[in-house]
Coordinates of C-alpha atoms in Angstrom, one line a residue:
X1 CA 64.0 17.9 90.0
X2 CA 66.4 20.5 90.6
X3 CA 66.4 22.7 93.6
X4 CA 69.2 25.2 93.1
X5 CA 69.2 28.7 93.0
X6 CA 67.9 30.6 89.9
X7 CA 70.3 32.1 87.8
X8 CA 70.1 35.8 87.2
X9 CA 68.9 35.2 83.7
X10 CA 66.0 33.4 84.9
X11 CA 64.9 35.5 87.5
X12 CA 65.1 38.3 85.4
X13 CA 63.0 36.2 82.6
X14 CA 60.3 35.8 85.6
X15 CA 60.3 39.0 86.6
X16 CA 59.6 40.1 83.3
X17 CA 57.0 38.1 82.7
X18 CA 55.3 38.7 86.8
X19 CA 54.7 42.2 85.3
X20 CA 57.8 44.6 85.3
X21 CA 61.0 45.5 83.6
X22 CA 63.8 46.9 85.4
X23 CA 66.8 47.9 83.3
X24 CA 69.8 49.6 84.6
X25 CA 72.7 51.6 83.1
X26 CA 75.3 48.9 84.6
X27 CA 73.2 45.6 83.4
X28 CA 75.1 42.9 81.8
X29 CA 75.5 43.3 77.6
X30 CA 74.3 46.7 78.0
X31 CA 76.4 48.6 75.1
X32 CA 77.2 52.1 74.4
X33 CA 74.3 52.1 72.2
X34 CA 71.7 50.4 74.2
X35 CA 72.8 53.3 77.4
X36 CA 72.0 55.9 74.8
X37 CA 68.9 54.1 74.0
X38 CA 67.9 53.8 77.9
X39 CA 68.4 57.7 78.1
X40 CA 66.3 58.2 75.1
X41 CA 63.5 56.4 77.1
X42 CA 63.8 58.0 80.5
X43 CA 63.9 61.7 78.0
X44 CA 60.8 60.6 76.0
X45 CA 59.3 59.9 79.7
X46 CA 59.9 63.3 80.8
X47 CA 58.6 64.5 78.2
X48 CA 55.4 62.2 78.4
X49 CA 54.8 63.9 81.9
X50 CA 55.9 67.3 81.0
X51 CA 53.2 66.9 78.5
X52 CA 50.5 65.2 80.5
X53 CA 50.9 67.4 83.6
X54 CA 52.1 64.5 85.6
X55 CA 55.0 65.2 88.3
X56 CA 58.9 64.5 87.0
X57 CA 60.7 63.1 88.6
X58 CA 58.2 60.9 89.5
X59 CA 55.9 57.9 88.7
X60 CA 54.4 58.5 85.2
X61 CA 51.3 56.4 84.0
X62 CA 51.3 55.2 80.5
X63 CA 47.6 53.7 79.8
X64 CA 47.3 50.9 82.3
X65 CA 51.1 50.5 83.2
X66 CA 53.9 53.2 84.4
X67 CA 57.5 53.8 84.8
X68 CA 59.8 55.6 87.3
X69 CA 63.2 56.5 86.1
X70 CA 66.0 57.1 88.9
X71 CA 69.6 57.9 88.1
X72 CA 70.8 54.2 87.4
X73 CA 67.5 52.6 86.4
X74 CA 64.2 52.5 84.3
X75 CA 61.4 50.5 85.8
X76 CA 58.8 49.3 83.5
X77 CA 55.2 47.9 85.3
X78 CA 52.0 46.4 83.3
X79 CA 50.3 47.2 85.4
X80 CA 46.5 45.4 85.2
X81 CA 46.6 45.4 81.5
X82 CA 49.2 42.9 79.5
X83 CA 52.7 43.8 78.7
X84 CA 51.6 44.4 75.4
X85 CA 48.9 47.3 76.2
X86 CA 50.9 49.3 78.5
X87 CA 54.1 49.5 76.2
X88 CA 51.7 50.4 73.0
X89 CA 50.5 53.4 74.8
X90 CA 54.4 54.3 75.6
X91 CA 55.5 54.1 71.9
X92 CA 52.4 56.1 71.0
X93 CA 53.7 58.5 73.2
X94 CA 56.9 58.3 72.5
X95 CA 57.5 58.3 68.4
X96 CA 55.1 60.3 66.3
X97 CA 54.1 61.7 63.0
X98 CA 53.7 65.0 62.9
X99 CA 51.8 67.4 60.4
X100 CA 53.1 67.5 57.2
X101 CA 54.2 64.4 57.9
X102 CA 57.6 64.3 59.5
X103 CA 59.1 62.1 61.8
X104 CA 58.4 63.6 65.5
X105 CA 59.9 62.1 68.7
X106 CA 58.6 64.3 71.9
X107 CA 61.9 63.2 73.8
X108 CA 64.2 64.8 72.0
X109 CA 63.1 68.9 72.0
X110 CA 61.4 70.5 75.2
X111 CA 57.4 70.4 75.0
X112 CA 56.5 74.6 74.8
X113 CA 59.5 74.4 71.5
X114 CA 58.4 74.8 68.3
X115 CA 60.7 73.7 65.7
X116 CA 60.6 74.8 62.2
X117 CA 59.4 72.4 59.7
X118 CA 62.7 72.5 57.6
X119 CA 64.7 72.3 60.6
X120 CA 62.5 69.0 61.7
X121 CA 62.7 67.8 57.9
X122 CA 66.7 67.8 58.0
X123 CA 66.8 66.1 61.3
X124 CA 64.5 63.3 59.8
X125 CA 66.4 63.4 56.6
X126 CA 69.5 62.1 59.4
X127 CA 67.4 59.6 60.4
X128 CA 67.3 58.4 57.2
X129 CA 70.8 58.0 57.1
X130 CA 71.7 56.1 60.1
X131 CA 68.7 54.2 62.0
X132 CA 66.2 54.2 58.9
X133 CA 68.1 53.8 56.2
X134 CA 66.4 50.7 54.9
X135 CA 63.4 51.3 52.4
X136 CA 61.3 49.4 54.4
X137 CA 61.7 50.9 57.9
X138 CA 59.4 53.7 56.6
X139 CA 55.7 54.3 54.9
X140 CA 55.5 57.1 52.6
X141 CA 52.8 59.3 52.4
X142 CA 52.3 60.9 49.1
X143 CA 55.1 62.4 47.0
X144 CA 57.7 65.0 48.2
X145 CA 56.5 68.2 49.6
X146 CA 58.5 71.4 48.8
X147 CA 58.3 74.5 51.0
X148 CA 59.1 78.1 50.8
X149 CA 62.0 79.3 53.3
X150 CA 64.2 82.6 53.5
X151 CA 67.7 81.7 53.5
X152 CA 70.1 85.1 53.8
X153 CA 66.9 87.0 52.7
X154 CA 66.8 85.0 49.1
X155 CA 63.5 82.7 48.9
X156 CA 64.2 79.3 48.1
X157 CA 62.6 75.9 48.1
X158 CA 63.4 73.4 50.8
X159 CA 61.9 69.9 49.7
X160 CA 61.2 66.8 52.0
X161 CA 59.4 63.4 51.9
X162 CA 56.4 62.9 54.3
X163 CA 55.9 59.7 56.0
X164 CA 53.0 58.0 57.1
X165 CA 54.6 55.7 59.4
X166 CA 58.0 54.1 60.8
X167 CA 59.1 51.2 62.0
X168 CA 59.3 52.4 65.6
X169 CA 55.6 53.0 66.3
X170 CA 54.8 49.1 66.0
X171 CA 58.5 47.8 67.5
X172 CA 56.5 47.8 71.0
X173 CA 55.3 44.1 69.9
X174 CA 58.3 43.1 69.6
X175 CA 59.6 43.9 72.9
X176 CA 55.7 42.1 74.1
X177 CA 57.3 39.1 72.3
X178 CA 60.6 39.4 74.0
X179 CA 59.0 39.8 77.8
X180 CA 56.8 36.6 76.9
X181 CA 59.4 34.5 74.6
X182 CA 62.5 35.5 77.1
X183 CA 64.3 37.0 73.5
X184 CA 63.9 38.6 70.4
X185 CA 65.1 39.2 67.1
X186 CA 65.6 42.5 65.4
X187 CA 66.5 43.9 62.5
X188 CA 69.4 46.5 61.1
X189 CA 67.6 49.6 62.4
X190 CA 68.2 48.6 65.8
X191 CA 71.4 49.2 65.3
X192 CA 72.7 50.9 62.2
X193 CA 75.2 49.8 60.3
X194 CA 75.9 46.6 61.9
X195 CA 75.3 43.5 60.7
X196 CA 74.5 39.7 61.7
X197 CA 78.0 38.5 62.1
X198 CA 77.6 34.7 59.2
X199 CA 74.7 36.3 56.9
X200 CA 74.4 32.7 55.6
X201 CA 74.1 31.6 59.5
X202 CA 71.2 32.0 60.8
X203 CA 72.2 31.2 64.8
X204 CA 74.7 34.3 64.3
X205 CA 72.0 36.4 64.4
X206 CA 71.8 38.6 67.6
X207 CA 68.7 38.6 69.9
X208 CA 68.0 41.2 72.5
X209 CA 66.1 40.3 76.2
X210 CA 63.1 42.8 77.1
X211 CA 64.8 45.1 78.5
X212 CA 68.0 45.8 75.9
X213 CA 64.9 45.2 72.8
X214 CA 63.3 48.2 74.5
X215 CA 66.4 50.3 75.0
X216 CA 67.3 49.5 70.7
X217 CA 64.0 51.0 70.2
X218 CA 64.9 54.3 71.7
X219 CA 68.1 54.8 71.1
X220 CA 66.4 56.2 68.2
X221 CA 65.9 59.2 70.9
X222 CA 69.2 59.1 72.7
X223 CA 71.4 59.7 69.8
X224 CA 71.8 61.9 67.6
X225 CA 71.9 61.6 63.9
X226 CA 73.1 63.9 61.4
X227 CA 74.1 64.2 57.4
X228 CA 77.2 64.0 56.2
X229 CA 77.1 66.0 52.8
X230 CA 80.8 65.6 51.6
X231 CA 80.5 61.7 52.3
X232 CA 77.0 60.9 51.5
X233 CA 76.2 59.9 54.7
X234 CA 75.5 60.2 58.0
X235 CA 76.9 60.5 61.2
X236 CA 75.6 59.2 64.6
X237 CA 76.6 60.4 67.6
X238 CA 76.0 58.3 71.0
X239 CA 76.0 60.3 74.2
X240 CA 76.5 57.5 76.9
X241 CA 73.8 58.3 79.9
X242 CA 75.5 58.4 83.9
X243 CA 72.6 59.6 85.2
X244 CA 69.5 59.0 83.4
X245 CA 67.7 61.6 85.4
X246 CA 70.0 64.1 84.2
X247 CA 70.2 62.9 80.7
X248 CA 66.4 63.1 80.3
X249 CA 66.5 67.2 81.2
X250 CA 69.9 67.2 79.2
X251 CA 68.7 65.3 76.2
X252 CA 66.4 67.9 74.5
X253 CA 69.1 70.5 74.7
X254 CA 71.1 68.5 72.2
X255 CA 69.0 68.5 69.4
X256 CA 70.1 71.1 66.6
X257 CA 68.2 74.7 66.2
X258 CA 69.0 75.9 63.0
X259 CA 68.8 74.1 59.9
X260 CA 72.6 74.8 59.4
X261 CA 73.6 72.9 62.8
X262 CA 71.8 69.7 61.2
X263 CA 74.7 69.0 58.7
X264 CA 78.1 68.3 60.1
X265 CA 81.3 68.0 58.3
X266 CA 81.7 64.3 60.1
X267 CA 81.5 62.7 63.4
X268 CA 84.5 63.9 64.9
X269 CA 82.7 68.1 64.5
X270 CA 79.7 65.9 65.6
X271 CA 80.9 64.8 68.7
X272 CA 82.4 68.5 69.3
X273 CA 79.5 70.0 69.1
X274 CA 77.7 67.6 71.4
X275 CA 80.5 68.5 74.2
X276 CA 80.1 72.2 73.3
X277 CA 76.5 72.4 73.8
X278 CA 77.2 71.0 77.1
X279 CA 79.8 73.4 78.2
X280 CA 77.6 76.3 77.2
X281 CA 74.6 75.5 77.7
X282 CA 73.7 77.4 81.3
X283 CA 70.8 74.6 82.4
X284 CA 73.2 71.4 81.7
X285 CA 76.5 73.2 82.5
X286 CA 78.8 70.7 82.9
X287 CA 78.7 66.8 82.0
X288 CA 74.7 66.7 82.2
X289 CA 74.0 63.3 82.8
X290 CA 76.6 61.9 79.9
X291 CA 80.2 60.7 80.4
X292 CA 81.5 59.3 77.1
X293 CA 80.2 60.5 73.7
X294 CA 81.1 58.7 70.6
X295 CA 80.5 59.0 67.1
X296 CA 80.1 57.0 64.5
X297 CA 80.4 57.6 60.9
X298 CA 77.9 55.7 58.3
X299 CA 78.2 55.8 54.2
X300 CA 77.9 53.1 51.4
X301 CA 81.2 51.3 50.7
X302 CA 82.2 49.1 47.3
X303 CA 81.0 46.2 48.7
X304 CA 77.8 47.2 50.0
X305 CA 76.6 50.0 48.5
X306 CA 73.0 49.1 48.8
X307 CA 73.1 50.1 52.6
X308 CA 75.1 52.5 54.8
X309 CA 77.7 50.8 56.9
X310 CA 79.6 51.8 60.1
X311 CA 83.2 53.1 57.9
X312 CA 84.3 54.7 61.6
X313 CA 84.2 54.9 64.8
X314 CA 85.3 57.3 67.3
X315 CA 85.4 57.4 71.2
X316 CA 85.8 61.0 73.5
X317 CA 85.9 62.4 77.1
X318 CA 85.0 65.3 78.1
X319 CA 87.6 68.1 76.8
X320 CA 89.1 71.1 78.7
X321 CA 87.7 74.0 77.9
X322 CA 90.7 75.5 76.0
X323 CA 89.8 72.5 73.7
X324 CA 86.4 73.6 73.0
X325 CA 87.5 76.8 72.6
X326 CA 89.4 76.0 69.8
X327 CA 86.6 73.9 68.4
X328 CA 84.3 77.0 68.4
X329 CA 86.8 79.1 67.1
X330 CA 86.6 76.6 64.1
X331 CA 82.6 76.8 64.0
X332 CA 83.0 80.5 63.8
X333 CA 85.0 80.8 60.5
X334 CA 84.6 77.6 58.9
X335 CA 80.4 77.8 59.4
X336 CA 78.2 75.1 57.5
X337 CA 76.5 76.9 55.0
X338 CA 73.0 76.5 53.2
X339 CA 73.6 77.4 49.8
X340 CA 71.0 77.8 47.1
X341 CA 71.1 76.1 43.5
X342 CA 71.3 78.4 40.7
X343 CA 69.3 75.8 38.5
X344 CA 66.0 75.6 40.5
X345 CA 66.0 77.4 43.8
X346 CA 66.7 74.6 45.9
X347 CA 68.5 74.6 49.3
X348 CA 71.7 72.5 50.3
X349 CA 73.7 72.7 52.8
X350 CA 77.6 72.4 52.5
X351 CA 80.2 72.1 55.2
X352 CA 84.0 72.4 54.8
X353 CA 86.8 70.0 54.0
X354 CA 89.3 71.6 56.1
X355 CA 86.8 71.8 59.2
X356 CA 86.6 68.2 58.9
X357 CA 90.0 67.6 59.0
X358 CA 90.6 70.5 61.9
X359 CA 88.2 68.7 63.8
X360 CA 89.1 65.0 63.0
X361 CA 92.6 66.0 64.6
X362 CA 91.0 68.0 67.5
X363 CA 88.6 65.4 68.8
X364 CA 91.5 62.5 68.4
X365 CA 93.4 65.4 70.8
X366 CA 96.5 65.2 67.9
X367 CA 97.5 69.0 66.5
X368 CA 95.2 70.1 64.2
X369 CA 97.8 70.3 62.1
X370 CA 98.6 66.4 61.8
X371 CA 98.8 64.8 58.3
X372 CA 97.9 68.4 56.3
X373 CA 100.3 67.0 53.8
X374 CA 98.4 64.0 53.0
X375 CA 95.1 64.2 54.0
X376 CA 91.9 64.4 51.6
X377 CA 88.4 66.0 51.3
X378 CA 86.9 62.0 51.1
X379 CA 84.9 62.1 48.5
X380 CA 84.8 59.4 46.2
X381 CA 87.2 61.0 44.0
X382 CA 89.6 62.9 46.9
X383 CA 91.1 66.2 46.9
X384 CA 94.2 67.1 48.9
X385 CA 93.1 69.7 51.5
X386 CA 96.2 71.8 51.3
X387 CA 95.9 73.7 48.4
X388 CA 93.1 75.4 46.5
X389 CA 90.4 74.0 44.4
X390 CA 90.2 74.8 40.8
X391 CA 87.9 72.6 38.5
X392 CA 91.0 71.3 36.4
X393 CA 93.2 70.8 39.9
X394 CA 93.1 68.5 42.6
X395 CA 92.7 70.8 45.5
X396 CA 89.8 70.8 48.2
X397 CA 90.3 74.3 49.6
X398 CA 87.7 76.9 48.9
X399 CA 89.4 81.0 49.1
X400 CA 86.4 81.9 51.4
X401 CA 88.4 78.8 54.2
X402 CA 91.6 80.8 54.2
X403 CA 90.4 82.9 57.3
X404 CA 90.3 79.6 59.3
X405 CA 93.6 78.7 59.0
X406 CA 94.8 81.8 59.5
X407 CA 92.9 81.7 62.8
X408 CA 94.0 78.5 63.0
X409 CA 97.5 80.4 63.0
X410 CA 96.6 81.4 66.8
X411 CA 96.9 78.0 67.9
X412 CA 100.2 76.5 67.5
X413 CA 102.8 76.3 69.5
X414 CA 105.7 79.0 69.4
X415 CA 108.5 77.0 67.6
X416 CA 105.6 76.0 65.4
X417 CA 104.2 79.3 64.6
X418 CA 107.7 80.9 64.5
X419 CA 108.5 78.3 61.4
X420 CA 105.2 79.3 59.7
X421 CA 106.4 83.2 59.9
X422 CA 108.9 82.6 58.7
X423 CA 108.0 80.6 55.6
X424 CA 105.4 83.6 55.6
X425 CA 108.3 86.4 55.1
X426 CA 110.1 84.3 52.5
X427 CA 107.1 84.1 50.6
X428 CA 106.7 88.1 50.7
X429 CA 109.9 88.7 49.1
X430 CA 109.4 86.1 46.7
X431 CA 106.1 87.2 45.5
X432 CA 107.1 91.2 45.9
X433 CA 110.1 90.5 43.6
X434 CA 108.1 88.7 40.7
X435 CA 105.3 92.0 41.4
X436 CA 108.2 94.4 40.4
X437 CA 109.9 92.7 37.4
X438 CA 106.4 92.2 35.9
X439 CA 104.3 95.2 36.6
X440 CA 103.9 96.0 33.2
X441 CA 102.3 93.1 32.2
X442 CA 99.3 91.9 34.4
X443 CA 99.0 88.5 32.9
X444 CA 102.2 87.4 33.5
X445 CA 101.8 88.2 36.9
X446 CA 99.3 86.4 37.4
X447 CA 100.9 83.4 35.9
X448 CA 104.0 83.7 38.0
X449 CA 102.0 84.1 41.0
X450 CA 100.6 80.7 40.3
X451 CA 103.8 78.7 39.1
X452 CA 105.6 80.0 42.0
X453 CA 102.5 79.2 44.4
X454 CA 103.0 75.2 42.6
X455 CA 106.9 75.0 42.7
X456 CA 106.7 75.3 46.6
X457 CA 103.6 72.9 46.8
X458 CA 105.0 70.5 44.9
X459 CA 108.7 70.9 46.9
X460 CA 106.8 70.2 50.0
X461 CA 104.0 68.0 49.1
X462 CA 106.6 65.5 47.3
X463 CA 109.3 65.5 50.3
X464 CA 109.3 62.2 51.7
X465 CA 112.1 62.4 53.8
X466 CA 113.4 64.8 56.4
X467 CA 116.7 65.5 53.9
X468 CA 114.0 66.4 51.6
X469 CA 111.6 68.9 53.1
X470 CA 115.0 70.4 55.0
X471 CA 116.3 71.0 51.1
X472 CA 112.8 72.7 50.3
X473 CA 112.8 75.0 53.0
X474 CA 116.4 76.2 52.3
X475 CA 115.9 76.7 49.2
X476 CA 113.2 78.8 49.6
X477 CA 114.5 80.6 52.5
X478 CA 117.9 81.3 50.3
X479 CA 116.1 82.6 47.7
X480 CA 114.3 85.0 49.4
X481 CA 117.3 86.9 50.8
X482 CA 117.6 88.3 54.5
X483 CA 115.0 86.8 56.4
X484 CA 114.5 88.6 60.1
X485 CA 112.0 85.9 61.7
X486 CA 114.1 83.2 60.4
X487 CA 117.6 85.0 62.1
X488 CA 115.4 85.8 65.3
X489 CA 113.9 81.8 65.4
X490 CA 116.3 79.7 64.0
X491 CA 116.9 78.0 67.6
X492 CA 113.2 77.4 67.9
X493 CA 112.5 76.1 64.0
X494 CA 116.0 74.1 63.9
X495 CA 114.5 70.9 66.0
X496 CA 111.6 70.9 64.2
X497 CA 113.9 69.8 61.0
X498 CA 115.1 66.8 63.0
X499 CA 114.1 63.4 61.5
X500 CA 112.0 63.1 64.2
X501 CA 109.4 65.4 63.9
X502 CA 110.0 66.2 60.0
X503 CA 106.8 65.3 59.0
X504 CA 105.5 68.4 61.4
X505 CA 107.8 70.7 59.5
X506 CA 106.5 69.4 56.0
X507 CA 102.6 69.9 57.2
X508 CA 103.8 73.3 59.0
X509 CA 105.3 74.3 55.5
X510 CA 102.1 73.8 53.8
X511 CA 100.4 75.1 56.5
X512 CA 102.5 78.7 55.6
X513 CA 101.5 78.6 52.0
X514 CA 98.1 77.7 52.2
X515 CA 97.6 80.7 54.9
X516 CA 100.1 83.0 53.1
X517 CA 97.7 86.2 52.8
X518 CA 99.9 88.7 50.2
X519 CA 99.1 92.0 48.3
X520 CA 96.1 92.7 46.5
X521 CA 97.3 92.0 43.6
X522 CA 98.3 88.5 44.6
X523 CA 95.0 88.1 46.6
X524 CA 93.5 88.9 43.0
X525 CA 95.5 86.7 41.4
X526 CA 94.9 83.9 44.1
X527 CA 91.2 84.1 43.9
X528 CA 90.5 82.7 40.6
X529 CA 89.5 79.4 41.6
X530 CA 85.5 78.6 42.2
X531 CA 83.7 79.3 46.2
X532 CA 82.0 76.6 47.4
X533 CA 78.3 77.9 46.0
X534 CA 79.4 77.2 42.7
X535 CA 80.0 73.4 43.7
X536 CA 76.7 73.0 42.6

């Protein structure tokens, strides 16, 4: 018979099994995810003892067990009843259904909050797009319910499905299983968008101890999930716990208050505005319990459109302040909007292409800038975001963005801002010279506007090389005649025509046009295309 020492497998197997569960930020195979899900538990404690009148920090009794959480650990005891008995009264606690029937988890808003039914119905409808995506994770309860709200003093219809149950509120015998078995299996909404790695292997399939089977269950409570409208989808943002005492008080403060903050234009702006709220938030002030937040995009691809898979993934620090203040100087002018249909009343919300791409660029900590020349809205059939939409073009800008990039304008550096003024001026003279030969005739304005507003697109979009967007820029600088920024700048703008960073020139160039604010009679001209509201 052997006599050696137990491995710390095995004596965490017995201890498991002797009546407690100790699980730590810094165990082995702990993941991002399973942190996040370890925070979610110590928050839906608090909120447990907020609720109960029982001290926090502190021991907190759930039925015959309790738990303690401390800044590094949660401890889990049975107690006198089985494992079983004790961790059914926490997920009773701990992941609810709330009248009319939505999705309610106590850890994740502060107990005296009351949170609007819409606003609770958008954050489950997130839910549905990342952890409970599958048909069969939820139990519905009757048909849709529709609701009367007042968005921008216009009534309108918000609609929702009410649930009867999820898969949560059971999960706690599975985590019983894992604590007598030693492991466990689980399925995809323990972690969302991820799959066994051979589906026709059956031993790929992942199994979870107690402790990480009980940390996938809340990480339904850690994270955040939110829709993606532009993509379909939904993106999940994991806040990674340091101090899990912190994180509980921090966690709540998270969550989104107003039904506009539950749609984000992707997981970069989602991850932003996780970072924000801690920055301005005067309770969590500072890093609040979290060190690394990432974010993770979900949507159906070609070859699995059934479910929602993981189609990006993103990792961040914290950011300097003049970071964030750049991020909510894009929340202020590019807003998410709730918009309602013309056709039956009903709200939607929208969120901008060109915030998405802003913030894509600002939480990879590249110039916001980056790639304008190439990159796309994302829907399935893209638009270029710099130019303007029209229902017969190919553009993804709306006229109500404009103002953001020209606020955007603020934010570049000199030699970069000095190239875009003077692209600006060029573009005056241009535009004022076809105003005066064709004054007499409105509609041919109009038209000229718009071919000349295409021959500069297309000389800048199409440049490939730096030969190419240096011709482009000449030629419209010589064709516009004496040019004062360009005369005072040209030592600034020259190396940004260098083959080096030509690619900045071309996005800068575009940048200049898309921003270019003109006359009134341009503007008029310039505003023909649709606004976002009549998207749909």
């Amino acid at each position: 018979m052997a006599t050696g020492k137990l491995t710390s497998k095995r004596r965490t197997a017995r201890a498991e099994r002797a009546g407690s569960l100790h699980i730590g930020l810094a165990d082995a195979g702990m993941t991002p995810l399973l942190r996040s899900g370890l925070g979610g538990l110590a928050a839906s404690i608090r909120a447990h003892a907020m609720r109960t009148k029982q001290v926090w920090p502190g021991t907190v009794d759930f039925g015959p067990g309790h738990a303690l959480v401390e800044p590094g650990r949660v401890t889990f005891e049975w107690g006198a009843g089985l494992p079983a008995e004790a961790l059914g009264a926490l997920f009773q606690a701990s992941f609810r259904i709330a009248p009319p029937g939505i999705i309610d988890l106590p850890g994740t808003y502060e107990p005296d909050a009351q949170v609007a039914a819409e606003i609770a119905a958008a954050l489950q409808d997130g839910l549905k797009r990342t952890f409970l995506q599958h048909g069969k994770t939820t139990t519905k309860a009757g048909g849709p319910v529709v609701r009367t709200i007042e968005i921008d003093d216009v009534s309108a219809s918000f609609g929702f499905q009410p649930y009867a149950t999820f898969v949560h509120q059971q999960a706690f015998s599975d985590v019983a299983f894992a604590v007598e078995k030693g492991a466990v299996k689980l399925a995809s909404w323990a972690y969302p968008g991820a799959v066994k790695r051979h589906n026709a292997v059956s031993a790929s399939e992942f199994q979870y101890r107690a402790g990480p089977a009980l940390c996938a269950c809340f990480s339904l409570v850690g994270c955040l999930s939110f829709q993606v409208p532009r993509a379909s989808g939904g993106a999940l943002v994991i806040p990674e716990p340091t101090d899990l005492v912190q994180f509980a008080s921090t966690r709540p403060r998270l969550t989104p208050r107003t039904l506009a903050d539950a749609y984000v234009s992707g997981p970069s702006d989602a991850v932003l505005a996780v970072h924000l709220a801690l920055r301005m938030d005067e309770v969590v002030r500072g890093h609040g319990g979290i060190g690394n937040v990432h974010g993770i995009q979900l949507k159906a691809l070609p070859w699995a459109t059934q479910q929602k898979s993981r189609y990006g993934v993103l990792t961040t620090r914290a950011f300097s302040d003049v970071e964030l203040d750049r991020y909510y100087s894009v929340r202020r002018t590019l807003p998410n909007r709730m918009r309602v249909r013309r056709s039956d009343g009903s709200v939607f919300g929208t969120t901008s292409a060109l915030r998405a791409f802003i913030t894509d660029n600002l939480a990879r900590r590249r110039p916001w800038h980056a790639d304008f020349a190439t990159a796309t809205d994302g829907a399935p059939d893209p638009r270029f975001i710099h130019y303007y939409r029209d229902r017969d073009n190919l553009g993804a800008l709306f006229n109500e963005e404009r103002q953001g990039l020209v606020m955007m304008l603020d934010h570049l550096e000199e030699a970069e801002h000095a190239l875009v003024r003077a692209v600006h001026v060029a573009l005056r003279r241009r535009f004022g010279a076809i105003a005066n030969e064709s004054r007499e005739v409105p509609g041919t304005m109009k038209n000229r506007f718009s071919g000349e507003r295409d021959r500069w697109r297309h000389a800048f979009a199409g440049s490939k090389t730096p030969d190419q967007i240096r011709a482009a820029l000449a030629d419209l600088w010589s064709r516009a005649g004496t040019n004062e920024e360009l005369q005072q700048s040209w030592t600034r703008i020259m190396p940004l025509l260098r083959p080096a960073s030509w690619k900045t020139a071309r996005d800068l160039a575009l940048v200049a046009l898309a921003s270019y604010r003109g006359s009134a009679e341009e503007d008029v001209a310039a505003s023909a295309g649709p606004t976002e509201g009549d998207e749909e």
